Coordinates of C-alpha atoms in Angstrom, one line a residue:
Chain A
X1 CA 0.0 0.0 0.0
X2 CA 3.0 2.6 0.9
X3 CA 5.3 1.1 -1.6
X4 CA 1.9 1.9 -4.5
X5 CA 0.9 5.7 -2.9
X6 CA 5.3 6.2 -3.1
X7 CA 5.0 5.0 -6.8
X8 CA 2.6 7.4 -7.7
X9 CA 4.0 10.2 -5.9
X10 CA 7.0 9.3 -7.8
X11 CA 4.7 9.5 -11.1
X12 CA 3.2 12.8 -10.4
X13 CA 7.0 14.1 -9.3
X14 CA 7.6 12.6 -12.6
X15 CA 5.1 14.3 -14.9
X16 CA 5.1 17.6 -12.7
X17 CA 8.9 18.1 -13.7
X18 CA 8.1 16.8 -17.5
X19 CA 5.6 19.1 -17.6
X20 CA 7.4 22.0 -16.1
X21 CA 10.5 21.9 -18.5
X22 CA 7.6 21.6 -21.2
X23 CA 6.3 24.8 -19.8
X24 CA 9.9 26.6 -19.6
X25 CA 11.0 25.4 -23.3
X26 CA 7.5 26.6 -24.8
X27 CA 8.1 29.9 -22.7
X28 CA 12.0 30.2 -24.4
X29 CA 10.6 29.2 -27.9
X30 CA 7.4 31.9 -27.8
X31 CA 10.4 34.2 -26.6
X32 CA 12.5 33.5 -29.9
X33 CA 9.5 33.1 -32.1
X34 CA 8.6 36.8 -30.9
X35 CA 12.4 38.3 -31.3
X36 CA 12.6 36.6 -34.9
X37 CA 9.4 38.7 -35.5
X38 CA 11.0 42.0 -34.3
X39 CA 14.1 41.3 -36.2
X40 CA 12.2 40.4 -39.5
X41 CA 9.3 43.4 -39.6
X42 CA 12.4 46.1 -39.0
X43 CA 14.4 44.4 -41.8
X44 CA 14.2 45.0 -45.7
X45 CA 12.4 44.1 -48.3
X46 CA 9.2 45.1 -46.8
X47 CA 6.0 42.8 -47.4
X48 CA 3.6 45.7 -48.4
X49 CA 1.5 44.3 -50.5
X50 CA 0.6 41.2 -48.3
X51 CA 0.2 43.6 -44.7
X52 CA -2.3 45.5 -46.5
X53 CA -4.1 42.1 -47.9
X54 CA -4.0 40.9 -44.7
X55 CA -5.5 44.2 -43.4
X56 CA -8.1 44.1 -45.3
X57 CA -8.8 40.0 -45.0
X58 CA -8.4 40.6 -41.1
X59 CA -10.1 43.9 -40.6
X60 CA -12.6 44.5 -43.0
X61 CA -13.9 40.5 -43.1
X62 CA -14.4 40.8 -39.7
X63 CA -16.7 43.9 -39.1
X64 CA -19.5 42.1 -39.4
X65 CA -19.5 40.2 -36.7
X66 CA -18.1 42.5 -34.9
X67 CA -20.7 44.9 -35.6
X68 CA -23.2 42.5 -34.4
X69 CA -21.7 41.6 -31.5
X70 CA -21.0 45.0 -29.8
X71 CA -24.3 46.3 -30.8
X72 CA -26.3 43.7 -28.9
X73 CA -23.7 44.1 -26.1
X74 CA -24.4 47.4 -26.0
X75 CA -28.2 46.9 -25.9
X76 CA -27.6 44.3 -23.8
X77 CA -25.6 45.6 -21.0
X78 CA -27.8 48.5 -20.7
X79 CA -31.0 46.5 -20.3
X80 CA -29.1 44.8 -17.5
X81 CA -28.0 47.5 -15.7
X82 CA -31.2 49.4 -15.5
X83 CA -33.1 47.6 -12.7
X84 CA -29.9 47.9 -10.0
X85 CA -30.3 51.9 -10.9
X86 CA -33.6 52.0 -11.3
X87 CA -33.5 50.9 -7.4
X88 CA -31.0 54.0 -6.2
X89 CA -32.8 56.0 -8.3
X90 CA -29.4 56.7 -10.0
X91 CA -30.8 56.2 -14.0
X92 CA -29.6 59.4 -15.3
X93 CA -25.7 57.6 -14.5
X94 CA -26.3 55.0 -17.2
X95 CA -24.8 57.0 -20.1
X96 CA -21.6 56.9 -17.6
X97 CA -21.8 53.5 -17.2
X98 CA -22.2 52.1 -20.0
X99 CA -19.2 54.6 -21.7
X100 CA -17.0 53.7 -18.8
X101 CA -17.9 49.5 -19.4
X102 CA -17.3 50.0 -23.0
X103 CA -14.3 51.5 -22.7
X104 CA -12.6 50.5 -20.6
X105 CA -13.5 47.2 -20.8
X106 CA -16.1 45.0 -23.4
X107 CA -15.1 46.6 -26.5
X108 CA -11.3 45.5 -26.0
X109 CA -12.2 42.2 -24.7
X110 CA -14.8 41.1 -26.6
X111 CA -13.2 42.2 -30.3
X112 CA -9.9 40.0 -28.6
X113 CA -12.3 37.0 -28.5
X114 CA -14.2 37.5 -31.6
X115 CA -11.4 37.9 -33.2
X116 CA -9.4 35.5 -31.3
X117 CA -12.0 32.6 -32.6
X118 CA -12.6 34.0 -36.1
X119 CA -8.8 35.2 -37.2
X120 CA -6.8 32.7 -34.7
X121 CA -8.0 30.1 -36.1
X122 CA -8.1 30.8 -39.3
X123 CA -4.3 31.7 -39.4
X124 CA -3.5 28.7 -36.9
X125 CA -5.1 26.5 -39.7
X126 CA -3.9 28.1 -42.7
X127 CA -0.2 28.3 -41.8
X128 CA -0.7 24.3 -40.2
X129 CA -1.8 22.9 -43.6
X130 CA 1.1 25.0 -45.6
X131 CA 3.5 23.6 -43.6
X132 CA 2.0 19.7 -43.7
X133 CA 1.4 19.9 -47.4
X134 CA 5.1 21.3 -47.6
X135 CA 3.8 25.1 -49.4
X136 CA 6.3 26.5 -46.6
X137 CA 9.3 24.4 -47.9
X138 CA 8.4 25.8 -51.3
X139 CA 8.5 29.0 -50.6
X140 CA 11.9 28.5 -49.0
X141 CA 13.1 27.1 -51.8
X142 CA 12.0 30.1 -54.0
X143 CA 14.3 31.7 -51.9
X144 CA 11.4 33.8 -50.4
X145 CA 11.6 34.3 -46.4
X146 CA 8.5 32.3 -45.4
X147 CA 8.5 33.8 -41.8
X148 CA 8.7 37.5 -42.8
X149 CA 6.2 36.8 -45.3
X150 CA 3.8 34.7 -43.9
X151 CA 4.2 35.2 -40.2
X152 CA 5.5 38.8 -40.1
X153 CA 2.8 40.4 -41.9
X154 CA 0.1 38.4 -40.0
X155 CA 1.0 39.5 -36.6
X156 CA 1.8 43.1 -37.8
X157 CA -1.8 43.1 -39.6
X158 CA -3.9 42.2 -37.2
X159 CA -2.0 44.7 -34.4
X160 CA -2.1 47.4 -36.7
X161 CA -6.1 46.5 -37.0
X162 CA -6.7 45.7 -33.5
X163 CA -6.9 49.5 -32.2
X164 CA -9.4 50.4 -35.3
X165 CA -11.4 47.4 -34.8
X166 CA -11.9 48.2 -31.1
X167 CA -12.7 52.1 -31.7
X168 CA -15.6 51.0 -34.2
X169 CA -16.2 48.4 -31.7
X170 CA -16.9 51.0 -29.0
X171 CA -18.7 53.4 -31.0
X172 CA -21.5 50.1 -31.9
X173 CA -21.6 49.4 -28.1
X174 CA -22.5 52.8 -27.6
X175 CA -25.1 53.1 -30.2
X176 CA -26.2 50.0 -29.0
X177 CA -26.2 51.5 -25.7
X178 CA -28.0 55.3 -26.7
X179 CA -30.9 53.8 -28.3
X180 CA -31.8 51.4 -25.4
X181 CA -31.5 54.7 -22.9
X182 CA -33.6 56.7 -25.7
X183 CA -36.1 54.2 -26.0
X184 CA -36.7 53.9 -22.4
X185 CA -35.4 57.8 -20.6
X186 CA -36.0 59.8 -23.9
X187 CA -32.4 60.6 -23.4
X188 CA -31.3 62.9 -26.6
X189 CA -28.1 61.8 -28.4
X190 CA -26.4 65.1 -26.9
X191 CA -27.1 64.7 -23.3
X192 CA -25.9 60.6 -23.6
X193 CA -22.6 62.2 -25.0
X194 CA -22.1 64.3 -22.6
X195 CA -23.0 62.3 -19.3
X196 CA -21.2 59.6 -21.5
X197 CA -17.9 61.0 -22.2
X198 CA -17.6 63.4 -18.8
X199 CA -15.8 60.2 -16.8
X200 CA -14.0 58.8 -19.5
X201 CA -10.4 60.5 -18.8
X202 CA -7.4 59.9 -21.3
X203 CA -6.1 57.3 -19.1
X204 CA -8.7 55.1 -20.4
X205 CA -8.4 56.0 -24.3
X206 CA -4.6 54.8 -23.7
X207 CA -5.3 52.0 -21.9
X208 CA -7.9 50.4 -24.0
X209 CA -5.1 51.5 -27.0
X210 CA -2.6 49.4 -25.3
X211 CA -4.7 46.8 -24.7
X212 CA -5.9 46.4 -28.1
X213 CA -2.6 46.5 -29.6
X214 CA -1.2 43.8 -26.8
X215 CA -4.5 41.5 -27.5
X216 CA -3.8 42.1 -31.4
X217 CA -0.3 41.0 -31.3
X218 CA -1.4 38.2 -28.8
X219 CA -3.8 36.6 -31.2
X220 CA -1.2 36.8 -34.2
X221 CA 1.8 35.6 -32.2
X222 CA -0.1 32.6 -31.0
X223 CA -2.0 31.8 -34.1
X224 CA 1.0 32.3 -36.4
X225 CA 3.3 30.1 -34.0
X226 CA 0.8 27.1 -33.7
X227 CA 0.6 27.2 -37.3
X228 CA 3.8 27.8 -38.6
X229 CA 5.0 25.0 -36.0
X230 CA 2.4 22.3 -37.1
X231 CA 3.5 18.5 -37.9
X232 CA 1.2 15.2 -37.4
X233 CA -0.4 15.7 -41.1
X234 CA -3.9 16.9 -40.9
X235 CA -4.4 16.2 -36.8
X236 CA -1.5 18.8 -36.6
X237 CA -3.5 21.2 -38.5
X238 CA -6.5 21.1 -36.1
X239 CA -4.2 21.3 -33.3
X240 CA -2.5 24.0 -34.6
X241 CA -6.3 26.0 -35.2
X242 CA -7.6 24.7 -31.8
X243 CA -4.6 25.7 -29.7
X244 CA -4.9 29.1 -31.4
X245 CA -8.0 30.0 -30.0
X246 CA -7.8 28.7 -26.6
X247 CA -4.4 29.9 -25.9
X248 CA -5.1 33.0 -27.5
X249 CA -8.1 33.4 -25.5
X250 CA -6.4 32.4 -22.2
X251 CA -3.5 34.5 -22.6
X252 CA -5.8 37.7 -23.0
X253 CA -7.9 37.3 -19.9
X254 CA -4.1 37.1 -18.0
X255 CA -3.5 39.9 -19.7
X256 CA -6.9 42.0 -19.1
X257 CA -6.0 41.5 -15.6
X258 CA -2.4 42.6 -15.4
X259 CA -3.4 45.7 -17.5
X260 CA -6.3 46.6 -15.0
X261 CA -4.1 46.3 -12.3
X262 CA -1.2 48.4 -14.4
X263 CA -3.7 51.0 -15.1
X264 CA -5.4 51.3 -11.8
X265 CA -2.2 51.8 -10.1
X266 CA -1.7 55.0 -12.5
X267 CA -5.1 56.1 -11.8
X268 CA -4.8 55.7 -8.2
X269 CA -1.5 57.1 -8.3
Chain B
X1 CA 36.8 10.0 -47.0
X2 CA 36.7 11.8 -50.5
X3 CA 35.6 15.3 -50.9
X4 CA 34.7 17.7 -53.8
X5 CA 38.3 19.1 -53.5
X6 CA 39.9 15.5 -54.0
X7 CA 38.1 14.7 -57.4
X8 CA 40.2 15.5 -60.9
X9 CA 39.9 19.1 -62.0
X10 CA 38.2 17.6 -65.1
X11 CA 36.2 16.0 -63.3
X12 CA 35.1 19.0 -61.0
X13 CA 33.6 20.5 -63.5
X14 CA 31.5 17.8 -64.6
X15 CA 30.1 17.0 -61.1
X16 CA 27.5 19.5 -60.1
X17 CA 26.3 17.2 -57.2
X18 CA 28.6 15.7 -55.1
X19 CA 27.5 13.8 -52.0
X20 CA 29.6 12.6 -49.7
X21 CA 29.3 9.8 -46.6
X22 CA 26.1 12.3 -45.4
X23 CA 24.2 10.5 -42.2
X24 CA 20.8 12.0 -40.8
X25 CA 19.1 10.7 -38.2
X26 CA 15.9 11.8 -36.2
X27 CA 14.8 10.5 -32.7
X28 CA 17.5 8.4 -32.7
X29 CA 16.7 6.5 -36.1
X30 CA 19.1 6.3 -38.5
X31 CA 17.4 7.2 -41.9
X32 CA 20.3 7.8 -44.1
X33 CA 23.8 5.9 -42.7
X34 CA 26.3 7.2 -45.1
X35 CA 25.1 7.9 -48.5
X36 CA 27.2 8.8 -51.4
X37 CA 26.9 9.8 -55.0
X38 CA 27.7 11.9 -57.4
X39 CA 25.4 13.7 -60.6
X40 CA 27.5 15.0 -64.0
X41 CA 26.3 17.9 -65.7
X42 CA 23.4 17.1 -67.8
X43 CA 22.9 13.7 -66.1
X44 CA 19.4 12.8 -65.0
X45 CA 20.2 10.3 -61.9
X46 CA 17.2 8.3 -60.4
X47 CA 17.1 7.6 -56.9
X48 CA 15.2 4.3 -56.1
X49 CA 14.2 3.1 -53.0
X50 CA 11.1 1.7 -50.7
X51 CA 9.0 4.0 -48.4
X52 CA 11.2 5.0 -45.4
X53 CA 14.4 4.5 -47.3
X54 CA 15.3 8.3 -46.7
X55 CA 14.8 9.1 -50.3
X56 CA 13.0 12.5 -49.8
X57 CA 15.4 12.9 -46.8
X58 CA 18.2 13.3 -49.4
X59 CA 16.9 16.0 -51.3
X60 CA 15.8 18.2 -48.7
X61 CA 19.3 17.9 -47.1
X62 CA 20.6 18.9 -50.5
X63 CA 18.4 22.1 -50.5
X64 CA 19.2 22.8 -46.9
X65 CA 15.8 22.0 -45.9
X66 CA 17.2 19.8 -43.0
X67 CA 20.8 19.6 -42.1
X68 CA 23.4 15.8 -42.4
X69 CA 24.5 14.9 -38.4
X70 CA 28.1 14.1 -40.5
X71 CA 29.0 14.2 -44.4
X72 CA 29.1 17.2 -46.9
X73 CA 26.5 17.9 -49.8
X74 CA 28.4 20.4 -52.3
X75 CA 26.4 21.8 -55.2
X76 CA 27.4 23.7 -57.6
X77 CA 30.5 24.1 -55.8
X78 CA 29.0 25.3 -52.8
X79 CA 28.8 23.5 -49.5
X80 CA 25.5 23.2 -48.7
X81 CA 26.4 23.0 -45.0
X82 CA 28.5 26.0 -44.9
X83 CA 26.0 28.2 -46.7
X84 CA 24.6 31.3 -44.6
X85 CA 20.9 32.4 -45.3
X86 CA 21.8 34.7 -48.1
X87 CA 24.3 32.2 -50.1
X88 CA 21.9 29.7 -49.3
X89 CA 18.7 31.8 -50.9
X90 CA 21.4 32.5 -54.0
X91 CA 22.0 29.0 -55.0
X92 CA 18.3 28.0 -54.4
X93 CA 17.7 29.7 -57.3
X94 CA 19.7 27.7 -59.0
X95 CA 17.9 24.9 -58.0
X96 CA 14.6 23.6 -59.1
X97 CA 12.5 21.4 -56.3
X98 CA 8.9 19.4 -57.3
X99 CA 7.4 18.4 -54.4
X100 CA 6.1 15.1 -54.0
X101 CA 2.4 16.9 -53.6
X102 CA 3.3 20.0 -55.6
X103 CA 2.7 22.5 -52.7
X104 CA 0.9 24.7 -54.8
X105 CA 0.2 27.6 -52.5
X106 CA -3.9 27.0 -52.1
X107 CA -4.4 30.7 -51.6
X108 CA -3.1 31.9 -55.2
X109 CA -4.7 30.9 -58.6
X110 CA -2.2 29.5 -60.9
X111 CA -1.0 32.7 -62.5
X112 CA 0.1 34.1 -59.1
X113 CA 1.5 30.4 -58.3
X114 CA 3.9 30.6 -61.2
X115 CA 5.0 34.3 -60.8
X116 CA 5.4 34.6 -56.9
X117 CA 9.4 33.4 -57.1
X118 CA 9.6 35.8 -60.4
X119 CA 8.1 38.9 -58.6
X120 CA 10.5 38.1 -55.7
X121 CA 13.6 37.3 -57.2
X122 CA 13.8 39.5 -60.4
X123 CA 12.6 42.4 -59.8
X124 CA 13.8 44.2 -62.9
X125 CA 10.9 42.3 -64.8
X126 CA 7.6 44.6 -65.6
X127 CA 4.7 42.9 -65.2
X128 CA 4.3 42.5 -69.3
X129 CA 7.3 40.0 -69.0
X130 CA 6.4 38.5 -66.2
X131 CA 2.9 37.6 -68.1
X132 CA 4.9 36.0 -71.2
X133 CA 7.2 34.0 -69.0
X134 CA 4.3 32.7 -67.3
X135 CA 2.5 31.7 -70.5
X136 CA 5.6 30.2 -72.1
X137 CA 6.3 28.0 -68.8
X138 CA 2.8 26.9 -68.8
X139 CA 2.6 26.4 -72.6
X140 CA 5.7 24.2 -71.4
X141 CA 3.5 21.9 -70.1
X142 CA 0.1 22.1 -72.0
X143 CA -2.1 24.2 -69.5
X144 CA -2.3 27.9 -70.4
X145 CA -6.1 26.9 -70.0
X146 CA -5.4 27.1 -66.2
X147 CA -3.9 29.9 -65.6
X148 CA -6.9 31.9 -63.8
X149 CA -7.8 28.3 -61.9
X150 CA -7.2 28.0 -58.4
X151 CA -5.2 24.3 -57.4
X152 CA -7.9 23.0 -55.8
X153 CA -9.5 23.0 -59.0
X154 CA -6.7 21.1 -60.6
X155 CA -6.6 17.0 -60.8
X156 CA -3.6 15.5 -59.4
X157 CA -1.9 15.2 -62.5
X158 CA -2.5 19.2 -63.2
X159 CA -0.9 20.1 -60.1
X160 CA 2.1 17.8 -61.0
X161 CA 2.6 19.7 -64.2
X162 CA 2.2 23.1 -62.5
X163 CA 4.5 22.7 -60.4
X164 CA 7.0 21.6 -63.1
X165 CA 6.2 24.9 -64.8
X166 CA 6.6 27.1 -61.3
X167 CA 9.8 25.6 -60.8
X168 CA 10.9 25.7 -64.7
X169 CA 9.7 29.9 -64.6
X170 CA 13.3 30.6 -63.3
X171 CA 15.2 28.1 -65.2
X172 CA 17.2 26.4 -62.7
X173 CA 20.5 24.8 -63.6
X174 CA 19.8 21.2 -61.6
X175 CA 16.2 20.1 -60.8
X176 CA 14.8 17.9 -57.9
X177 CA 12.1 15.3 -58.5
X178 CA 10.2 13.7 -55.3
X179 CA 8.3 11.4 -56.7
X180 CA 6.9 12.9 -59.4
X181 CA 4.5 9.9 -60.2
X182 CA 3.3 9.3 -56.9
X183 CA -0.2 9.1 -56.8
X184 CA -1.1 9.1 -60.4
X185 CA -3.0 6.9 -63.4
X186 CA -0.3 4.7 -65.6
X187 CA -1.0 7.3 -68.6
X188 CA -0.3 10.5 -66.5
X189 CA 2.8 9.0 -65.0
X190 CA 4.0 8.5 -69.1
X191 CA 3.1 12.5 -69.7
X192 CA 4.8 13.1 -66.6
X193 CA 8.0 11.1 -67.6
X194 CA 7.8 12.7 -71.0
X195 CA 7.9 15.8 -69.2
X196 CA 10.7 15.4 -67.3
X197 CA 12.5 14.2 -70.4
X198 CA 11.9 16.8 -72.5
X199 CA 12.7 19.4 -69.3
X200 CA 15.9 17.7 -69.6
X201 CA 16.1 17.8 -73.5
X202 CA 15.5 21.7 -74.0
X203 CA 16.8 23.2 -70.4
X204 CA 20.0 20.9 -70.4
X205 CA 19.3 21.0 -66.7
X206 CA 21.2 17.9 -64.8
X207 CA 18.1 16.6 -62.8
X208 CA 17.8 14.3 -59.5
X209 CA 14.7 12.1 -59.4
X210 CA 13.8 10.1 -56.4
X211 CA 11.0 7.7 -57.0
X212 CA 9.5 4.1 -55.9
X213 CA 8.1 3.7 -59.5
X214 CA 10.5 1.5 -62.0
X215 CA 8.7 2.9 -64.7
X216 CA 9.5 6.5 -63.8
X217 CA 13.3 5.1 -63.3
X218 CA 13.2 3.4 -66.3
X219 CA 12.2 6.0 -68.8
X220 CA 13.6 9.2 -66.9
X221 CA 16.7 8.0 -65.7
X222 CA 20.4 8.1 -67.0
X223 CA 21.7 6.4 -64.4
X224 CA 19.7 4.4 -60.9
X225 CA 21.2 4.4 -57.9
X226 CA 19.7 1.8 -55.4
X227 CA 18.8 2.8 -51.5
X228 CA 18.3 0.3 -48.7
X229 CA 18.6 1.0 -45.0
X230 CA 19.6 4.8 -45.5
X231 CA 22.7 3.1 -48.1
X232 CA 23.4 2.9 -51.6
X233 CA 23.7 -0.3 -52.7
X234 CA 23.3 -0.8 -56.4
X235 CA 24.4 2.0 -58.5
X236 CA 24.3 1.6 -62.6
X237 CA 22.1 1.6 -65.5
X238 CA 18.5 0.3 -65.4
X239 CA 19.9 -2.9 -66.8
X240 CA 22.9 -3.5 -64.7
X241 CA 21.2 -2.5 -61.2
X242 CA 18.3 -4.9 -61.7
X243 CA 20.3 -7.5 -63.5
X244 CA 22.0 -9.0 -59.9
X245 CA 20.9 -11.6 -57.9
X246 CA 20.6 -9.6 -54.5
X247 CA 17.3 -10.5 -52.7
X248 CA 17.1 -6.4 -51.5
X249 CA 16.7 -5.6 -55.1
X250 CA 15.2 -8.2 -56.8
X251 CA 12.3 -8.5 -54.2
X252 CA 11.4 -4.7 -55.0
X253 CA 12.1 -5.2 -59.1
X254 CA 9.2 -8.4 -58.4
X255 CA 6.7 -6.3 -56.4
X256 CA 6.9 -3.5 -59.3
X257 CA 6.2 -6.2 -61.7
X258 CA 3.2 -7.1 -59.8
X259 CA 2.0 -3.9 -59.2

């Protein structure tokens, strides 16, 4: 009975330290995967072309959905809110709230995971099944850098779009947000402007900036690394566009929460 | 153990491949355990082995693909090995690669396929020339029909001849074959060998083809050279490789037969 429970604790020493040096090796090769993409955006021949295809494949395919999505969060939100006011008495500060939500908050996070599922995943597979059906070697072979194209313009694309995507983002929430508040407190568009936008300090624009660009170059790091890495034929490939999304999506809410904590310490400060 | 330095001047020029005792393993598994070889100018060499035999192992290692544990590959007088990035991207031009699926890249039709390496690598081209040297590679092969079709649009045998004409756009100097009738019906493998011949015929290009298919060996190759357990074992014409009483060889010459 000792000798089995000392066996297994063996085991679980076993696999713990397995799975730490797994841990520390994918944390070194993230860390040269990341470098290799500093050192091949700042380096000549530029991929113009490509960034702006991907720009527009990234950005522009995706407002849409996006455009759904905050809307209804907007509505949403609002509806939610209401009743907890409604009880203080305190309607007339949901044009604050739901400006300081959006902001500071849903519109960052939620075009992350929108976009997190919809472009994550689409680069994770894409770049998986040109590397298992060998398109990657060929490109290597016609002596074209496969990582500045493929990878480079990728991450820079969707950071570069992040920000934009997050601003229109906002601006849907809001509507989203106005016409619930007009509907029900025959707010005008002027007065939910101005209650809206009297807390929202330039603290906030920054940090939802920051934020954007972090959870943009988040999405295309780990979406361009799963999928440039991929091997196991086509169960590599789904892999690679499964492990986009839920690492993406994972490392963003550690993220959310160290920029909160960043930022309050400034607005505290 | 022989190098590219060692061999006759005469001879030097001749030899545009030159592979030396090169070993590569992975995991721990020996795939290739000291092959050797050597391709003349103008020579179309056939590689034949079974599944596993580290055929396609060989040519990647020649491109730089994958890196020998031991051994040298020299090309063109280069050391494959010693290459940095940018000698490495110089001499790939040089070199012409069909991949045993073609790798067409899926997100460009067949036009864009053909003129990606052109756009990248000679740049002094207007977009006029680029159009003709597209048409003429893909009049090459008997599918200027194609040239607004995406490859998923293409059959097998399509994509096989596409990618002959993609790799022929910048007229390489040698030209890698992995298994260029994998996969196909008897009557496209013949177009396919035809293809490769008459590459051979108007390019002058000295060619490496690696293959299972005794067909393919038979009507492509110059010379067939033999691989078992990551070695060379049989290195001749058609005739005198299969014409030998070793059971390595004459079991894989008797399951061709039967297949």
């Amino acid at each position: 009975m000792n000798s089995a429970s000392g066996n297994e604790i063996l085991q679980h020493k076993f696999s713990f330290s397995i799975w730490f040096r797994q841990l520390f090796v994918g944390f070194y090769n993230t860390a040269i995967f990341i470098l290799k993409i500093f050192k091949e955006t700042l380096r000549p021949p530029f991929e113009f072309r490509e960034i702006i295809k991907q720009c527009y494949a990234i950005g522009v395919n995706s407002l849409p959905i996006i455009s759904m999505t905050s809307f209804i969060i907007g509505i949403v939100f609002t509806k939610q809110s209401r009743p907890s006011l409604i009880e203080f008495g305190a309607t007339s500060w949901l044009p604050s709230l739901i400006s300081i939500a959006i902001v500071r908050a849903l519109a960052p996070l939620i075009t992350a995971l929108i976009l997190a599922g919809k472009v994550g995943s689409n680069i994770g597979a894409e770049l998986g099944s040109m590397r298992v059906t060998e398109q990657i070697d060929a490109m290597e072979i016609s002596s074209t850098n496969p990582f500045k194209f493929l990878v480079t313009t990728r991450v820079l694309s969707i950071t570069l779009m992040m920000p934009l995507l997050v601003a229109y983002s906002a601006v849907l929430g809001l509507l989203g947000g106005y016409l619930n508040i007009h509907h029900n407190e025959l707010t005008t568009f002027k007065t939910f402007i101005q209650n809206g936008f009297s807390q929202i300090t330039f603290l906030d624009l920054t940090a939802s900036i920051i934020k954007s660009v972090v959870y943009g170059f988040t999405i295309g790091v780990t979406g361009c690394m799963k999928g440039y890495n991929a091997d196991m034929g086509t169960v590599g490939v789904g892999k690679a566009a499964n492990a986009s999304v839920v690492n993406s999506m994972f490392i963003i809410f550690i993220e959310e929460m160290v920029i909160v904590q960043i930022i309050n310490y400034f607005r505290f400060a | 153990m022989e190098t590219i330095q060692d061999i006759s001047i005469n001879e030097k020029k001749e030899v545009e491949i030159f592979v030396k005792g090169v070993k590569k393993s992975f995991d721990g598994i020996n795939v290739l355990n000291g092959v050797d070889l050597k391709i003349h100018k103008g020579e179309n060499l056939v590689v034949l082995g079974r599944s596993g035999s580290g055929k396609s192992v060989l040519i990647k290692l020649m491109v730089g693909l994958l890196k020998q544990d031991e051994g040298t590959i020299d090309i063109l007088g280069n050391q494959v090995e010693k290459l940095n990035e940018k000698e490495l991207q110089h001499l790939r031009l040089k070199i012409g690669f069909l991949f045993q699926g073609s790798a067409l890249y899926d997100g460009m039709n067949v036009m864009e396929n053909l003129s990606f390496s052109l756009i990248r690598n000679q740049k002094h081209l207007n977009k006029q020339m680029i159009n003709k040297a597209v048409t003429d590679a893909l009049e090459d092969v008997g599918l200027v029909q194609t040239m607004y079709q995406m490859p998923s649009e293409l059959s097998g045998g399509q994509k096989k001849r596409i990618g002959i004409a993609r790799m022929m756009i910048l007229k390489p100097q040698i030209i890698l074959y992995d298994e260029p009738t994998a996969g196909l019906d008897p009557i496209t493998c013949v177009e396919i060998n035809n293809l490769i011949n008459k590459v051979k015929e108007q390019y002058h290009t000295t060619s490496l083809v690696i293959t299972h298919d005794l067909s393919c060996a038979k009507f492509t190759g110059d010379r067939i050279l033999m691989l078992s357990d990551g070695i060379c074992i049989k290195e001749g014409t058609f005739q005198e490789v299969f014409d030998t009483e070793d059971p390595r060889i004459r079991d894989f010459y008797n399951y061709n037969f039967i297949q």
